[in-house]
mmCIF file of C-alpha atoms in Angstrom:
data_model
loop_
_atom_site.group_PDB
_atom_site.id
_atom_site.type_symbol
_atom_site.label_atom_id
_atom_site.label_comp_id
_atom_site.label_asym_id
_atom_site.label_seq_id
_atom_site.Cartn_x
_atom_site.Cartn_y
_atom_site.Cartn_z
ATOM 1 C CA UNK A 1 52.056 86.222 40.393
ATOM 2 C CA UNK A 2 49.349 88.708 41.382
ATOM 3 C CA UNK A 3 47.490 87.875 44.554
ATOM 4 C CA UNK A 4 44.756 89.131 46.829
ATOM 5 C CA UNK A 5 46.078 90.478 50.114
ATOM 6 C CA UNK A 6 44.234 91.011 53.382
ATOM 7 C CA UNK A 7 45.028 92.851 56.581
ATOM 8 C CA UNK A 8 45.167 92.198 59.429
ATOM 9 C CA UNK A 9 45.752 88.465 59.497
ATOM 10 C CA UNK A 10 44.176 88.265 62.936
ATOM 11 C CA UNK A 11 41.926 90.747 64.707
ATOM 12 C CA UNK A 12 40.712 90.446 68.272
ATOM 13 C CA UNK A 13 37.921 92.755 69.381
ATOM 14 C CA UNK A 14 35.393 93.209 72.136
ATOM 15 C CA UNK A 15 31.720 92.542 71.532
ATOM 16 C CA UNK A 16 29.971 95.708 70.370
ATOM 17 C CA UNK A 17 33.073 97.236 68.817
ATOM 18 C CA UNK A 18 33.383 98.157 65.171
ATOM 19 C CA UNK A 19 35.948 96.402 63.010
ATOM 20 C CA UNK A 20 37.181 97.081 59.504
ATOM 21 C CA UNK A 21 38.757 94.294 57.516
ATOM 22 C CA UNK A 22 40.877 95.333 54.584
ATOM 23 C CA UNK A 23 41.570 93.711 51.263
ATOM 24 C CA UNK A 24 43.561 94.597 48.187
ATOM 25 C CA UNK A 25 42.139 92.661 45.236
ATOM 26 C CA UNK A 26 44.172 91.724 42.182
ATOM 27 C CA UNK A 27 44.798 94.987 40.380
ATOM 28 C CA UNK A 28 42.942 94.411 37.099
ATOM 29 C CA UNK A 29 40.017 92.562 38.644
ATOM 30 C CA UNK A 30 36.618 94.201 38.565
ATOM 31 C CA UNK A 31 34.483 92.072 40.883
ATOM 32 C CA UNK A 32 35.073 91.744 44.580
ATOM 33 C CA UNK A 33 33.596 89.456 47.202
ATOM 34 C CA UNK A 34 33.576 88.736 50.900
ATOM 35 C CA UNK A 35 33.049 85.289 52.375
ATOM 36 C CA UNK A 36 33.211 84.002 55.887
ATOM 37 C CA UNK A 37 34.039 80.631 57.386
ATOM 38 C CA UNK A 38 33.055 79.870 60.954
ATOM 39 C CA UNK A 39 35.547 77.441 62.452
ATOM 40 C CA UNK A 40 34.947 73.926 61.190
ATOM 41 C CA UNK A 41 32.141 74.950 58.868
ATOM 42 C CA UNK A 42 31.749 75.615 55.178
ATOM 43 C CA UNK A 43 32.638 78.835 53.441
ATOM 44 C CA UNK A 44 29.617 81.164 53.140
ATOM 45 C CA UNK A 45 29.053 83.994 50.699
ATOM 46 C CA UNK A 46 28.462 87.433 52.199
ATOM 47 C CA UNK A 47 28.486 90.020 49.427
ATOM 48 C CA UNK A 48 29.627 90.802 45.909
ATOM 49 C CA UNK A 49 30.629 94.255 44.695
ATOM 50 C CA UNK A 50 31.010 95.697 41.238
ATOM 51 C CA UNK A 51 31.268 99.188 39.852
ATOM 52 C CA UNK A 52 31.161 100.704 43.318
ATOM 53 C CA UNK A 53 27.964 99.085 44.398
ATOM 54 C CA UNK A 54 26.732 95.861 45.930
ATOM 55 C CA UNK A 55 25.564 93.445 43.247
ATOM 56 C CA UNK A 56 24.372 90.721 45.573
ATOM 57 C CA UNK A 57 24.278 90.004 49.279
ATOM 58 C CA UNK A 58 23.316 87.031 51.388
ATOM 59 C CA UNK A 59 20.980 86.839 54.368
ATOM 60 C CA UNK A 60 24.018 86.971 56.618
ATOM 61 C CA UNK A 61 24.936 90.421 55.301
ATOM 62 C CA UNK A 62 22.546 92.448 57.444
ATOM 63 C CA UNK A 63 22.614 96.103 58.453
ATOM 64 C CA UNK A 64 25.609 95.488 60.701
ATOM 65 C CA UNK A 65 27.767 94.902 57.647
ATOM 66 C CA UNK A 66 28.904 97.321 54.985
ATOM 67 C CA UNK A 67 31.458 97.305 52.208
ATOM 68 C CA UNK A 68 33.364 100.081 50.571
ATOM 69 C CA UNK A 69 36.020 100.698 47.978
ATOM 70 C CA UNK A 70 37.510 103.854 49.457
ATOM 71 C CA UNK A 71 40.183 104.235 46.797
ATOM 72 C CA UNK A 72 41.422 102.518 43.664
ATOM 73 C CA UNK A 73 42.974 99.576 45.430
ATOM 74 C CA UNK A 74 41.366 98.795 48.788
ATOM 75 C CA UNK A 75 38.115 96.948 49.425
ATOM 76 C CA UNK A 76 36.854 96.943 53.006
ATOM 77 C CA UNK A 77 34.315 95.076 55.088
ATOM 78 C CA UNK A 78 32.996 96.874 58.144
ATOM 79 C CA UNK A 79 31.130 95.219 60.960
ATOM 80 C CA UNK A 80 29.451 97.965 62.932
ATOM 81 C CA UNK A 81 28.800 96.316 66.268
ATOM 82 C CA UNK A 82 30.431 92.924 66.520
ATOM 83 C CA UNK A 83 28.704 89.954 68.108
ATOM 84 C CA UNK A 84 30.245 86.771 69.453
ATOM 85 C CA UNK A 85 28.859 84.869 66.469
ATOM 86 C CA UNK A 86 30.814 87.093 64.079
ATOM 87 C CA UNK A 87 33.949 85.230 65.115
ATOM 88 C CA UNK A 88 35.126 83.581 61.907
ATOM 89 C CA UNK A 89 37.681 83.657 59.135
ATOM 90 C CA UNK A 90 36.790 86.331 56.603
ATOM 91 C CA UNK A 91 37.999 85.891 53.055
ATOM 92 C CA UNK A 92 38.154 88.512 50.364
ATOM 93 C CA UNK A 93 38.120 87.356 46.739
ATOM 94 C CA UNK A 94 38.214 88.908 43.314
ATOM 95 C CA UNK A 95 37.538 87.969 39.713
ATOM 96 C CA UNK A 96 38.532 89.587 36.474
ATOM 97 C CA UNK A 97 34.960 89.604 35.238
ATOM 98 C CA UNK A 98 31.647 88.379 36.603
ATOM 99 C CA UNK A 99 31.150 85.260 34.500
ATOM 100 C CA UNK A 100 30.440 81.890 36.055
ATOM 101 C CA UNK A 101 33.567 80.619 34.361
ATOM 102 C CA UNK A 102 35.836 83.110 36.121
ATOM 103 C CA UNK A 103 38.014 81.768 38.885
ATOM 104 C CA UNK A 104 37.729 83.567 42.190
ATOM 105 C CA UNK A 105 41.092 84.125 43.777
ATOM 106 C CA UNK A 106 40.995 84.317 47.532
ATOM 107 C CA UNK A 107 43.105 86.272 49.954
ATOM 108 C CA UNK A 108 44.751 84.557 52.919
ATOM 109 C CA UNK A 109 41.896 85.572 55.216
ATOM 110 C CA UNK A 110 41.475 87.593 58.391
ATOM 111 C CA UNK A 111 40.690 85.622 61.499
ATOM 112 C CA UNK A 112 38.268 87.690 63.581
ATOM 113 C CA UNK A 113 37.859 86.812 67.223
ATOM 114 C CA UNK A 114 35.099 88.575 69.146
ATOM 115 C CA UNK A 115 35.382 88.373 72.938
ATOM 116 C CA UNK B 1 18.532 71.070 48.454
ATOM 117 C CA UNK B 2 22.293 71.178 48.700
ATOM 118 C CA UNK B 3 23.932 72.739 45.691
ATOM 119 C CA UNK B 4 27.284 71.058 46.326
ATOM 120 C CA UNK B 5 27.574 67.737 48.117
ATOM 121 C CA UNK B 6 30.803 66.253 49.358
ATOM 122 C CA UNK B 7 29.967 62.948 51.013
ATOM 123 C CA UNK B 8 33.407 62.155 52.426
ATOM 124 C CA UNK B 9 34.112 64.135 55.610
ATOM 125 C CA UNK B 10 37.554 62.531 55.848
ATOM 126 C CA UNK B 11 39.813 60.433 53.656
ATOM 127 C CA UNK B 12 43.097 58.655 54.226
ATOM 128 C CA UNK B 13 45.587 57.888 51.477
ATOM 129 C CA UNK B 14 49.049 56.382 51.490
ATOM 130 C CA UNK B 15 51.838 58.603 50.255
ATOM 131 C CA UNK B 16 52.461 58.161 46.504
ATOM 132 C CA UNK B 17 49.025 56.641 45.953
ATOM 133 C CA UNK B 18 46.195 58.308 44.029
ATOM 134 C CA UNK B 19 43.023 59.459 45.742
ATOM 135 C CA UNK B 20 39.615 60.576 44.493
ATOM 136 C CA UNK B 21 37.560 63.147 46.351
ATOM 137 C CA UNK B 22 33.888 63.065 45.453
ATOM 138 C CA UNK B 23 31.690 66.004 44.564
ATOM 139 C CA UNK B 24 28.192 66.184 43.169
ATOM 140 C CA UNK B 25 26.361 69.358 42.308
ATOM 141 C CA UNK B 26 22.893 70.558 41.534
ATOM 142 C CA UNK B 27 22.072 73.292 39.070
ATOM 143 C CA UNK B 28 19.602 74.014 36.302
ATOM 144 C CA UNK B 29 21.964 76.454 34.595
ATOM 145 C CA UNK B 30 23.523 75.506 31.278
ATOM 146 C CA UNK B 31 26.619 77.587 31.925
ATOM 147 C CA UNK B 32 28.454 77.119 35.187
ATOM 148 C CA UNK B 33 31.931 76.657 36.535
ATOM 149 C CA UNK B 34 33.214 74.010 38.915
ATOM 150 C CA UNK B 35 36.246 74.591 41.103
ATOM 151 C CA UNK B 36 38.335 72.832 43.676
ATOM 152 C CA UNK B 37 40.141 74.677 46.437
ATOM 153 C CA UNK B 38 42.646 73.429 48.977
ATOM 154 C CA UNK B 39 42.676 74.800 52.514
ATOM 155 C CA UNK B 40 45.755 73.804 54.527
ATOM 156 C CA UNK B 41 45.852 74.169 58.297
ATOM 157 C CA UNK B 42 47.158 77.713 57.886
ATOM 158 C CA UNK B 43 43.697 78.650 56.614
ATOM 159 C CA UNK B 44 44.184 80.171 53.179
ATOM 160 C CA UNK B 45 42.091 79.063 50.197
ATOM 161 C CA UNK B 46 44.235 77.878 47.323
ATOM 162 C CA UNK B 47 42.695 77.468 43.887
ATOM 163 C CA UNK B 48 43.534 74.090 42.375
ATOM 164 C CA UNK B 49 41.529 73.414 39.247
ATOM 165 C CA UNK B 50 38.593 74.599 37.164
ATOM 166 C CA UNK B 51 36.117 72.855 34.877
ATOM 167 C CA UNK B 52 33.628 74.720 32.715
ATOM 168 C CA UNK B 53 30.255 73.182 31.996
ATOM 169 C CA UNK B 54 30.901 73.326 28.262
ATOM 170 C CA UNK B 55 34.378 71.858 28.443
ATOM 171 C CA UNK B 56 34.421 68.449 26.828
ATOM 172 C CA UNK B 57 37.818 67.470 28.147
ATOM 173 C CA UNK B 58 38.490 66.817 31.804
ATOM 174 C CA UNK B 59 40.631 69.540 33.338
ATOM 175 C CA UNK B 60 44.144 68.704 34.489
ATOM 176 C CA UNK B 61 46.682 70.758 36.454
ATOM 177 C CA UNK B 62 49.848 68.894 37.308
ATOM 178 C CA UNK B 63 48.939 66.133 39.767
ATOM 179 C CA UNK B 64 45.322 67.280 39.913
ATOM 180 C CA UNK B 65 42.658 66.198 37.503
ATOM 181 C CA UNK B 66 38.933 66.658 37.533
ATOM 182 C CA UNK B 67 36.733 63.731 36.545
ATOM 183 C CA UNK B 68 33.750 65.602 35.095
ATOM 184 C CA UNK B 69 30.617 63.588 34.420
ATOM 185 C CA UNK B 70 28.031 66.121 33.363
ATOM 186 C CA UNK B 71 25.068 63.796 33.065
ATOM 187 C CA UNK B 72 25.661 62.538 36.573
ATOM 188 C CA UNK B 73 26.456 66.043 37.829
ATOM 189 C CA UNK B 74 29.663 64.974 39.395
ATOM 190 C CA UNK B 75 33.055 66.665 39.459
ATOM 191 C CA UNK B 76 35.460 64.472 41.381
ATOM 192 C CA UNK B 77 38.994 65.593 42.114
ATOM 193 C CA UNK B 78 41.752 63.074 41.518
ATOM 194 C CA UNK B 79 45.111 63.664 43.140
ATOM 195 C CA UNK B 80 47.829 61.427 41.760
ATOM 196 C CA UNK B 81 51.023 60.489 43.600
ATOM 197 C CA UNK B 82 49.893 61.940 46.937
ATOM 198 C CA UNK B 83 52.427 63.848 48.981
ATOM 199 C CA UNK B 84 52.480 64.613 52.695
ATOM 200 C CA UNK B 85 51.889 68.262 51.838
ATOM 201 C CA UNK B 86 48.551 67.337 50.287
ATOM 202 C CA UNK B 87 47.107 66.826 53.760
ATOM 203 C CA UNK B 88 44.467 69.556 53.937
ATOM 204 C CA UNK B 89 40.785 70.340 53.604
ATOM 205 C CA UNK B 90 39.494 70.248 50.035
ATOM 206 C CA UNK B 91 36.429 72.150 48.912
ATOM 207 C CA UNK B 92 34.407 71.610 45.786
ATOM 208 C CA UNK B 93 32.683 74.776 44.604
ATOM 209 C CA UNK B 94 30.419 76.049 41.849
ATOM 210 C CA UNK B 95 29.550 79.336 40.218
ATOM 211 C CA UNK B 96 26.267 79.616 38.344
ATOM 212 C CA UNK B 97 25.141 82.124 35.772
ATOM 213 C CA UNK B 98 21.844 82.657 37.568
ATOM 214 C CA UNK B 99 23.449 82.610 40.993
ATOM 215 C CA UNK B 100 24.909 86.089 40.849
ATOM 216 C CA UNK B 101 28.313 84.566 40.241
ATOM 217 C CA UNK B 102 28.980 83.963 43.894
ATOM 218 C CA UNK B 103 30.874 80.775 44.660
ATOM 219 C CA UNK B 104 28.932 78.095 46.502
ATOM 220 C CA UNK B 105 31.050 75.704 48.523
ATOM 221 C CA UNK B 106 30.582 72.170 49.650
ATOM 222 C CA UNK B 107 31.229 71.103 53.225
ATOM 223 C CA UNK B 108 34.702 69.893 52.366
ATOM 224 C CA UNK B 109 36.707 66.702 52.646
ATOM 225 C CA UNK B 110 39.675 66.481 54.969
ATOM 226 C CA UNK B 111 42.469 64.483 53.364
ATOM 227 C CA UNK B 112 45.142 62.799 55.448
ATOM 228 C CA UNK B 113 48.228 61.528 53.642
ATOM 229 C CA UNK B 114 50.072 58.792 55.517
ATOM 230 C CA UNK B 115 53.809 58.261 55.225
#
């Protein structure tokens, strides 16, 4: 069964460093998303991406964040200068289309720890 | 106002018993999707079940069923014949047509299955 994959599973970084989280969405899906979950809290939307551009972003997704689809399979989230409060689980998700009835399939997540 | 409300932070159920996890939602859209995800201690988000706003029948997937009461804006998850492996965090979620198709999550309910 097709699935969303994410690498690395765990990333430890120093405050102020740049990190890139990688995702491979399901191959025929067209819409991609990033979410984050701070430990013990709810899952929060960061950004959605379609046709090589951001379609929506939340207040959390400030200038420190960027997304890219560098090739036909990968979808990346870059945090330019990490802060302690960026420590969270980051989930990538994809949908076949953009309808409200489409199920978002999530990757296993990348746990980011900022020291 | 909260879009998704899960009022039960934690629930206990005896193995082999059924359990209902509550979820209410708030939207003015006519077309929307309701989803339940399971998050075990390993952290991944596992899709369980989907209910479309226009679906007249309650969704079922194996031991999971969704008790959809549109007028009351509730979408409760029923797990029948609970198993020890059902112990996890459960999130109710919604995607709206006007919401940019991002998924909005509730705070979650932690389910403990007792042997």
